[in-house]
Short mmCIF file of C-alpha atoms in Angstrom, two decimals:
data_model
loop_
_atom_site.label_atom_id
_atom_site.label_comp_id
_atom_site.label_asym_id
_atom_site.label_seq_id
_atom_site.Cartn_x
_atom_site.Cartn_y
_atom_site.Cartn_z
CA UNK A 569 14.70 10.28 8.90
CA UNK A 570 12.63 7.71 10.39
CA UNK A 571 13.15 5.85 13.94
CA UNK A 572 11.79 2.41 14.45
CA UNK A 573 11.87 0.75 18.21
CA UNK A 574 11.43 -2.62 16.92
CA UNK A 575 13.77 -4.47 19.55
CA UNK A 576 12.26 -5.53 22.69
CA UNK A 577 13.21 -3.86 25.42
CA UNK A 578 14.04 -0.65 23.48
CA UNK A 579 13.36 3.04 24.75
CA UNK A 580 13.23 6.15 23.27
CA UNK A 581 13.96 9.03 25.35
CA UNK A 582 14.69 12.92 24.97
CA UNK A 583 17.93 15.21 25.28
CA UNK A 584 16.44 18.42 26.05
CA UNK A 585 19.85 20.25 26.72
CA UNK A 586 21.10 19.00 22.97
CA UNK A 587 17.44 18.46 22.20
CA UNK A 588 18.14 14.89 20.41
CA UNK A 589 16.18 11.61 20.17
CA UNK A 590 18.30 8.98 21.56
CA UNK A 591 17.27 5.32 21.46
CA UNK A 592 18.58 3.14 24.35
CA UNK A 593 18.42 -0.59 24.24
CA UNK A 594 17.27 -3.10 26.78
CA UNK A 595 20.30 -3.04 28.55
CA UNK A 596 20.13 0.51 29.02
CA UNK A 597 22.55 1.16 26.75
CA UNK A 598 22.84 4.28 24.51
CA UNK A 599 22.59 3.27 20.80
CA UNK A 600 20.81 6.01 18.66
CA UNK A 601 21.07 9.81 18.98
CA UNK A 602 19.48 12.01 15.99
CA UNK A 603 19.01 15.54 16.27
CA UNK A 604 15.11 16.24 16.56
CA UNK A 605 15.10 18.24 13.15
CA UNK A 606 16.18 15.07 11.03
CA UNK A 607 13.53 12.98 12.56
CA UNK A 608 10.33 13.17 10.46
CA UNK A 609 8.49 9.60 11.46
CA UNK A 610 8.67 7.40 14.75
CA UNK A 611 7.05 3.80 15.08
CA UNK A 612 7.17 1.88 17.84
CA UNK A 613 5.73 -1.80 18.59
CA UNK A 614 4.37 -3.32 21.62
CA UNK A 615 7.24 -4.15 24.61
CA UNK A 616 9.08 -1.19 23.62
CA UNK A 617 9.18 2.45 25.50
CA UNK A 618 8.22 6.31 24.96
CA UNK A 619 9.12 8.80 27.48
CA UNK A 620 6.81 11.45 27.83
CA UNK A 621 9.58 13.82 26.74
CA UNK A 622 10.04 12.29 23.87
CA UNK A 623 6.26 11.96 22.81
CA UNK A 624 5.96 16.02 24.08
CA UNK A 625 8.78 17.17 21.79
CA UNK A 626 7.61 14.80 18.67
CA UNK A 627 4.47 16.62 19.55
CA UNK A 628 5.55 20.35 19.39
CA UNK A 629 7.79 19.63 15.95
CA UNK A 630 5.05 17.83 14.30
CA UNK A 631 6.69 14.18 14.31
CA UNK A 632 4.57 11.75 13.03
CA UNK A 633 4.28 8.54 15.73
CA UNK A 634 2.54 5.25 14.76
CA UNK A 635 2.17 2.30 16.95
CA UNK A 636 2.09 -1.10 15.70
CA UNK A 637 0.95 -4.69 16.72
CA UNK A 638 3.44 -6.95 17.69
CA UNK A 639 2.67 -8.48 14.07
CA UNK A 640 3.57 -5.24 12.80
CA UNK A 641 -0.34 -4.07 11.61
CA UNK A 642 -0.58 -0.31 12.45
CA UNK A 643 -2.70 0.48 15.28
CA UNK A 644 -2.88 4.01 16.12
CA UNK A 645 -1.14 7.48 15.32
CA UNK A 646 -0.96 10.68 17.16
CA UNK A 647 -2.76 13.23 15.82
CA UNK A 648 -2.70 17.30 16.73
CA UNK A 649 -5.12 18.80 18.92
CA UNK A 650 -5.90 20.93 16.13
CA UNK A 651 -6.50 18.58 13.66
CA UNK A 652 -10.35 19.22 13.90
CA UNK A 653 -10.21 22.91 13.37
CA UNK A 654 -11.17 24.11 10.21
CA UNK A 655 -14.89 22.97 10.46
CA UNK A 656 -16.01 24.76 6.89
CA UNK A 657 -13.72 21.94 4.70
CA UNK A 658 -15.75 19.24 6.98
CA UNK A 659 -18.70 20.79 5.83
CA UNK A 660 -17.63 21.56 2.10
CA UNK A 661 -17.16 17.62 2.46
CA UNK A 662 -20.56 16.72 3.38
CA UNK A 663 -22.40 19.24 1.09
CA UNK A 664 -20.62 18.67 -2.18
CA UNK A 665 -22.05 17.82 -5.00
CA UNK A 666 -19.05 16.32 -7.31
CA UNK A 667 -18.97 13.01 -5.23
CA UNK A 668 -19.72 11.15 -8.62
CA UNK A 669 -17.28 12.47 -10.39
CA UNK A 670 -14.54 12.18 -7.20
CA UNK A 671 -15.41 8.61 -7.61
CA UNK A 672 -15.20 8.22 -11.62
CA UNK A 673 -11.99 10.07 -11.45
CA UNK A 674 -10.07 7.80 -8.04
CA UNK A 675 -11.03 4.63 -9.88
CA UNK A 676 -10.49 5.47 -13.45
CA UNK A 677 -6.73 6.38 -12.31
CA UNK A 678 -6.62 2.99 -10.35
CA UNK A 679 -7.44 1.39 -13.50
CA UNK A 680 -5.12 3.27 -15.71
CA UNK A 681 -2.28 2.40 -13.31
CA UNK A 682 -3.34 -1.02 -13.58
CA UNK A 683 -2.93 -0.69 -17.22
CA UNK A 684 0.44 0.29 -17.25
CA UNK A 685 1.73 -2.22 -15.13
CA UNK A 686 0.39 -5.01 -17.02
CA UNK A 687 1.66 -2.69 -20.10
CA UNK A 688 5.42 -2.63 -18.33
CA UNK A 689 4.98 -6.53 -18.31
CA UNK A 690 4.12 -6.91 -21.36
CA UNK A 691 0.52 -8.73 -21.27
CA UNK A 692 -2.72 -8.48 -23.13
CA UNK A 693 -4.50 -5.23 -21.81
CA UNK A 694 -7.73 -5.24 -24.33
CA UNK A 695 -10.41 -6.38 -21.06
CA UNK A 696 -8.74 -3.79 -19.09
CA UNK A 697 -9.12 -0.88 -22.23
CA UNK A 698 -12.42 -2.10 -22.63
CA UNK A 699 -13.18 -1.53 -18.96
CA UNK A 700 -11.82 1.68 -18.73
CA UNK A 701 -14.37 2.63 -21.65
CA UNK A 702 -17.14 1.48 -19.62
CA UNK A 703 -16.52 3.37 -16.60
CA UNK A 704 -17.07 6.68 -19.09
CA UNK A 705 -20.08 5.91 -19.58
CA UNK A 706 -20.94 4.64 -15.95
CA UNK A 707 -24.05 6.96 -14.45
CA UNK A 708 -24.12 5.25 -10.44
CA UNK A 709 -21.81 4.24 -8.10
CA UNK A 710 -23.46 1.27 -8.45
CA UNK A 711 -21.88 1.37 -11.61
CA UNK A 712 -18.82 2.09 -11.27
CA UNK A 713 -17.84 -0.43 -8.89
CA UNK A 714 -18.84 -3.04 -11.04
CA UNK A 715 -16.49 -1.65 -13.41
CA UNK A 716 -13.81 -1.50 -11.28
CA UNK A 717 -14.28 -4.96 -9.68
CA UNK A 718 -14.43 -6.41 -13.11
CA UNK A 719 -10.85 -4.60 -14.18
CA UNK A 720 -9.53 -5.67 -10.60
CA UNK A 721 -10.63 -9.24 -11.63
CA UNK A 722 -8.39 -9.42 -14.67
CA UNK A 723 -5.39 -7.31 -13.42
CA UNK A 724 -5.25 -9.07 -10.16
CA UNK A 725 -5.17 -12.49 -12.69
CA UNK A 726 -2.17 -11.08 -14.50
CA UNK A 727 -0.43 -10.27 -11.65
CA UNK A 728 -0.47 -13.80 -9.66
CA UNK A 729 0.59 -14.94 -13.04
CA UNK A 730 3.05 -12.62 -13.57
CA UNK A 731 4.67 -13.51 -9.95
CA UNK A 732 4.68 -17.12 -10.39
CA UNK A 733 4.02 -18.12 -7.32
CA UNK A 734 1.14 -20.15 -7.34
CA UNK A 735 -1.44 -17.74 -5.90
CA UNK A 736 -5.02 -17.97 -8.35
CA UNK A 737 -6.29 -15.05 -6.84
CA UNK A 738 -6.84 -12.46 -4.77
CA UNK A 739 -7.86 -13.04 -0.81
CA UNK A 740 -8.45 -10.43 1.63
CA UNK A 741 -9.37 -11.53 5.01
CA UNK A 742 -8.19 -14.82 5.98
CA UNK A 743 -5.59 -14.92 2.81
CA UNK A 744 -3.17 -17.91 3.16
CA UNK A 745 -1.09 -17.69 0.73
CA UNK A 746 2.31 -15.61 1.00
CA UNK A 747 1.87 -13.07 -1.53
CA UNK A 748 -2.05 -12.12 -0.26
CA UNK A 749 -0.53 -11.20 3.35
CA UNK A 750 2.47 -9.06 2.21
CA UNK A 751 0.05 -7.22 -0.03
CA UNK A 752 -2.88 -6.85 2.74
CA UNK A 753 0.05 -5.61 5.39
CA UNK A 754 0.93 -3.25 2.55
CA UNK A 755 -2.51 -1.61 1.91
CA UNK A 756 -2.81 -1.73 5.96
CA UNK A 757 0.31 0.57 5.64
CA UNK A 758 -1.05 2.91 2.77
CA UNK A 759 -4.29 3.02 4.71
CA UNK A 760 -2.56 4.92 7.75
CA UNK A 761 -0.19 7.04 5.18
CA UNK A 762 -3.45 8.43 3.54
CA UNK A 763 -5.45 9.18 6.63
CA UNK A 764 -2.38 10.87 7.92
CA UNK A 765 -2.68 13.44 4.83
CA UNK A 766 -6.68 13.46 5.51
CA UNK A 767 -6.55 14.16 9.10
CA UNK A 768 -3.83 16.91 8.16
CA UNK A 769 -6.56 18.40 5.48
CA UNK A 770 -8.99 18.83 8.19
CA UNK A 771 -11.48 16.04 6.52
CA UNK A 772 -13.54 13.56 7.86
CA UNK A 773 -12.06 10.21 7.59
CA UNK A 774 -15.13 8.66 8.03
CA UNK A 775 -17.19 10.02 5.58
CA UNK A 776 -16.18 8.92 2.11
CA UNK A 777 -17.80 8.76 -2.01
CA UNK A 778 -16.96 5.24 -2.74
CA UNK A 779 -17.07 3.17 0.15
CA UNK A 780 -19.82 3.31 2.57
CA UNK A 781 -19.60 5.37 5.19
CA UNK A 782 -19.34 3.04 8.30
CA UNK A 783 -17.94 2.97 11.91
CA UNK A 784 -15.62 0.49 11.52
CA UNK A 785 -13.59 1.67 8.21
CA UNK A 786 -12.11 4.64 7.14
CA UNK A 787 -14.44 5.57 3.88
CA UNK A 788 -12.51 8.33 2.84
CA UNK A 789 -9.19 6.89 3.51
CA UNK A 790 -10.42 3.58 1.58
CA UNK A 791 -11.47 5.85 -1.57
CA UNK A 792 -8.21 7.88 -1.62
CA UNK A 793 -5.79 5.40 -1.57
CA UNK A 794 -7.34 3.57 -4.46
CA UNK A 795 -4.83 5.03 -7.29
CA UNK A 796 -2.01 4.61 -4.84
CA UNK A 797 -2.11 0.96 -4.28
CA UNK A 798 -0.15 -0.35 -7.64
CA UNK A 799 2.75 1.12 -5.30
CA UNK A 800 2.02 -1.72 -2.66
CA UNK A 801 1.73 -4.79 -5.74
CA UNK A 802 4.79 -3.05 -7.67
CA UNK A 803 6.57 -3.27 -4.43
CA UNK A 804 5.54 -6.69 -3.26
CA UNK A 805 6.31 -8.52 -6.59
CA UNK A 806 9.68 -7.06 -6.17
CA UNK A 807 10.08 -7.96 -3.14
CA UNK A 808 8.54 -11.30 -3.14
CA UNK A 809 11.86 -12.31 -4.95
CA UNK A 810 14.01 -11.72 -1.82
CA UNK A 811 14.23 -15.14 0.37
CA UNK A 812 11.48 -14.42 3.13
CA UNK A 813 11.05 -16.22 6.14
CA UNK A 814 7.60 -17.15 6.32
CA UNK A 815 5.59 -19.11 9.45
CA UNK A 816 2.58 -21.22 8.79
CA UNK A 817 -0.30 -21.03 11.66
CA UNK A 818 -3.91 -23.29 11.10
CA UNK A 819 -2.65 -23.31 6.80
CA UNK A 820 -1.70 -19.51 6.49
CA UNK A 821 1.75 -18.52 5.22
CA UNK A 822 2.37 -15.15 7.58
CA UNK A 823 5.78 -13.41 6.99
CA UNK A 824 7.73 -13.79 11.11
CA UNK A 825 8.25 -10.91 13.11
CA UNK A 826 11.38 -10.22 12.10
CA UNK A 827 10.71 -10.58 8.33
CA UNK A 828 7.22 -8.32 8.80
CA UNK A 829 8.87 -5.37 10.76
CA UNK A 830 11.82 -5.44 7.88
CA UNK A 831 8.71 -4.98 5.57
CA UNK A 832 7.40 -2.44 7.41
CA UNK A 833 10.86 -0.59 6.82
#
C-alpha cells in the first residue's frame, strides 16, 4: 500500500505503541492510520511533514520514500546505508565484457515492444521489422543507436497519430504540447523505479553501456529502463482520454498540480 502526503499542510507521523503510520492533516487532525506492514511506498511533496519516527521506522522495514517537487518531478529517495556493500558486483560491472551485447539485447526488446503496440493498433510495421533486422547485424554502439533512433522515429510517428491529438512529434526538454509532458513526467517516474532496483542490486547507477557515463544522468538507469517505457506511452494514450486540466505558462501545456500529483498516483 502506498501513502502519498500530497495536501499542504499534511504530516505523517508514527504510532510506536500500535506501530502504525498515521497521516494527520493541516488542522491537526487524524485522517490516515495503516499498519506499518501494509505500507510498501511513501511520497511526499514540498510543504508537507515527516517525523523522524516515521522516516526511522520506514527505515528499519525497508519502506521506500521519494520526495517530489511541488510539480510533482521526483527529487530524491532514501536509500540504505548498505546499499554500497557488495563491492565485487560494482566491479563485475566495470570489468565486463558483454556490454555490446547488454546493449543489442535492452534496445532490440524496446523495439520489439514498439512493434507490438503499433501491431495492437493495427498499423504498418514493415520500417520497424526492417529496423529490427538491422540492429542484428549492428557491430558498435555507434550503431546501434542509429538503429534505434531511426525505429523511435517511426513508432513515435504512429503513436502521435494514433492519439489524435495534434502532436507531430516527439519533444523532450522544453515539450509544449500536452501529450510530450505527461510522457516526460512518466519516464521521470520510471527513471526513479529503475534506479530503485539498481541501487538495491548493489550497481553503479552511474556507470552505464548505452548512454554515456556522465555526472549529471543516471547511465545505467537510462539503459535499463529502455524496454520498460512502452508502459509510460501505453499508459499515457490511455489516459490522455480522461478530461485533464491543463495550465499554459510562456506556450507550454503543463498538466496543474492537482491533475500532475493524480498522475503520479
Amino acid at each position: 500500500m502506498e501513502i502519498f502526503l500530497r495536501e499542504d499542510g499534511e504530516t505523517l507521523s508514527f504510532d510506536r505503541v500500535k506501530r502504525q503510520f498515521v497521516v494527520y492533516g493541516k488542522d491537526r487532525a487524524e485522517r490516515l492510520r495503516i499498519p506499518v506492514h501494509r505500507v510498501d511506498y511513501i511520497k511526499i511533496t514540498s510543504g508537507n511533514k515527516l517525523s523522524s519516527n516515521a522516516l526511522f521506522w520506514a527505515s528499519m522495514y525497508g519502506i521506500d520514500v521519494m520526495m517530489l517537487s511541488d510539480t510533482g518531478k521526483p527529487v530524491s529517495f532514501i536509500v540504505p546505508v548498505d546499499f554500497q556493500k557488495s563491492p565485487e558486483v560494482r566491479i563485475s560491472q566495470y570489468k565486463t565484457k558483454k556490454g555490446f551485447k547488454i546493449v543489442k539485447s535492452i534496445i532490440k526488446k524496446k523495439i520489439q515492444n514498439q512493434l507490438d503496440f503499433l501491431r495492437f493498433c493495427q498499423y504498418p510495421i514493415r520500417r520497424l521489422e526492417s529496423c529490427l533486422n538491422r540492429l542484428d547485424l549492428a557491430k558498435t554502439n555507434r550503431q546501434v543507436l542509429i538503429v534505434e533512433a531511426q525505429a523511435s522515429s517511426e513508432y513515435f510517428r504512429c503513436y502521435f497519430r494514433h492519439l489524435g491529438k495534434g502532436t507531430p512529434h516527439r519533444e523532450k526538454k522544453g515539450a509544449r504540447d500536452p501529450v510530450n509532458n505527461l510522457l516526460n513526467l512518466g519516464y521521470e517516474l520510471l527513471k526513479v523505479e529503475v534506479l530503485k532496483g539498481i541501487y538495491r542490486s548493489h550497481l553503479d547507477p552511474y556507470f552505464g553501456f548505452l548512454h554515456t557515463p556522465s555526472m549529471s544522468k543516471p547511465a545505467l538507469a537510462c539503459d535499463l529502463m529502455e524496454p520498460f517505457r512502452i508502459f509510460v506511452e501505453i499508459f499515457v494514450s490511455c489516459y490522455i482520454e480522461r478530461k485533464l486540466d491543463f495550465e499554459n505558462y510562456e506556450g507550454r501545456s503543463f498538466l496543474n498540480r492537482k491533475s500532475k500529483l493524480e498522475f503520479i498516483v
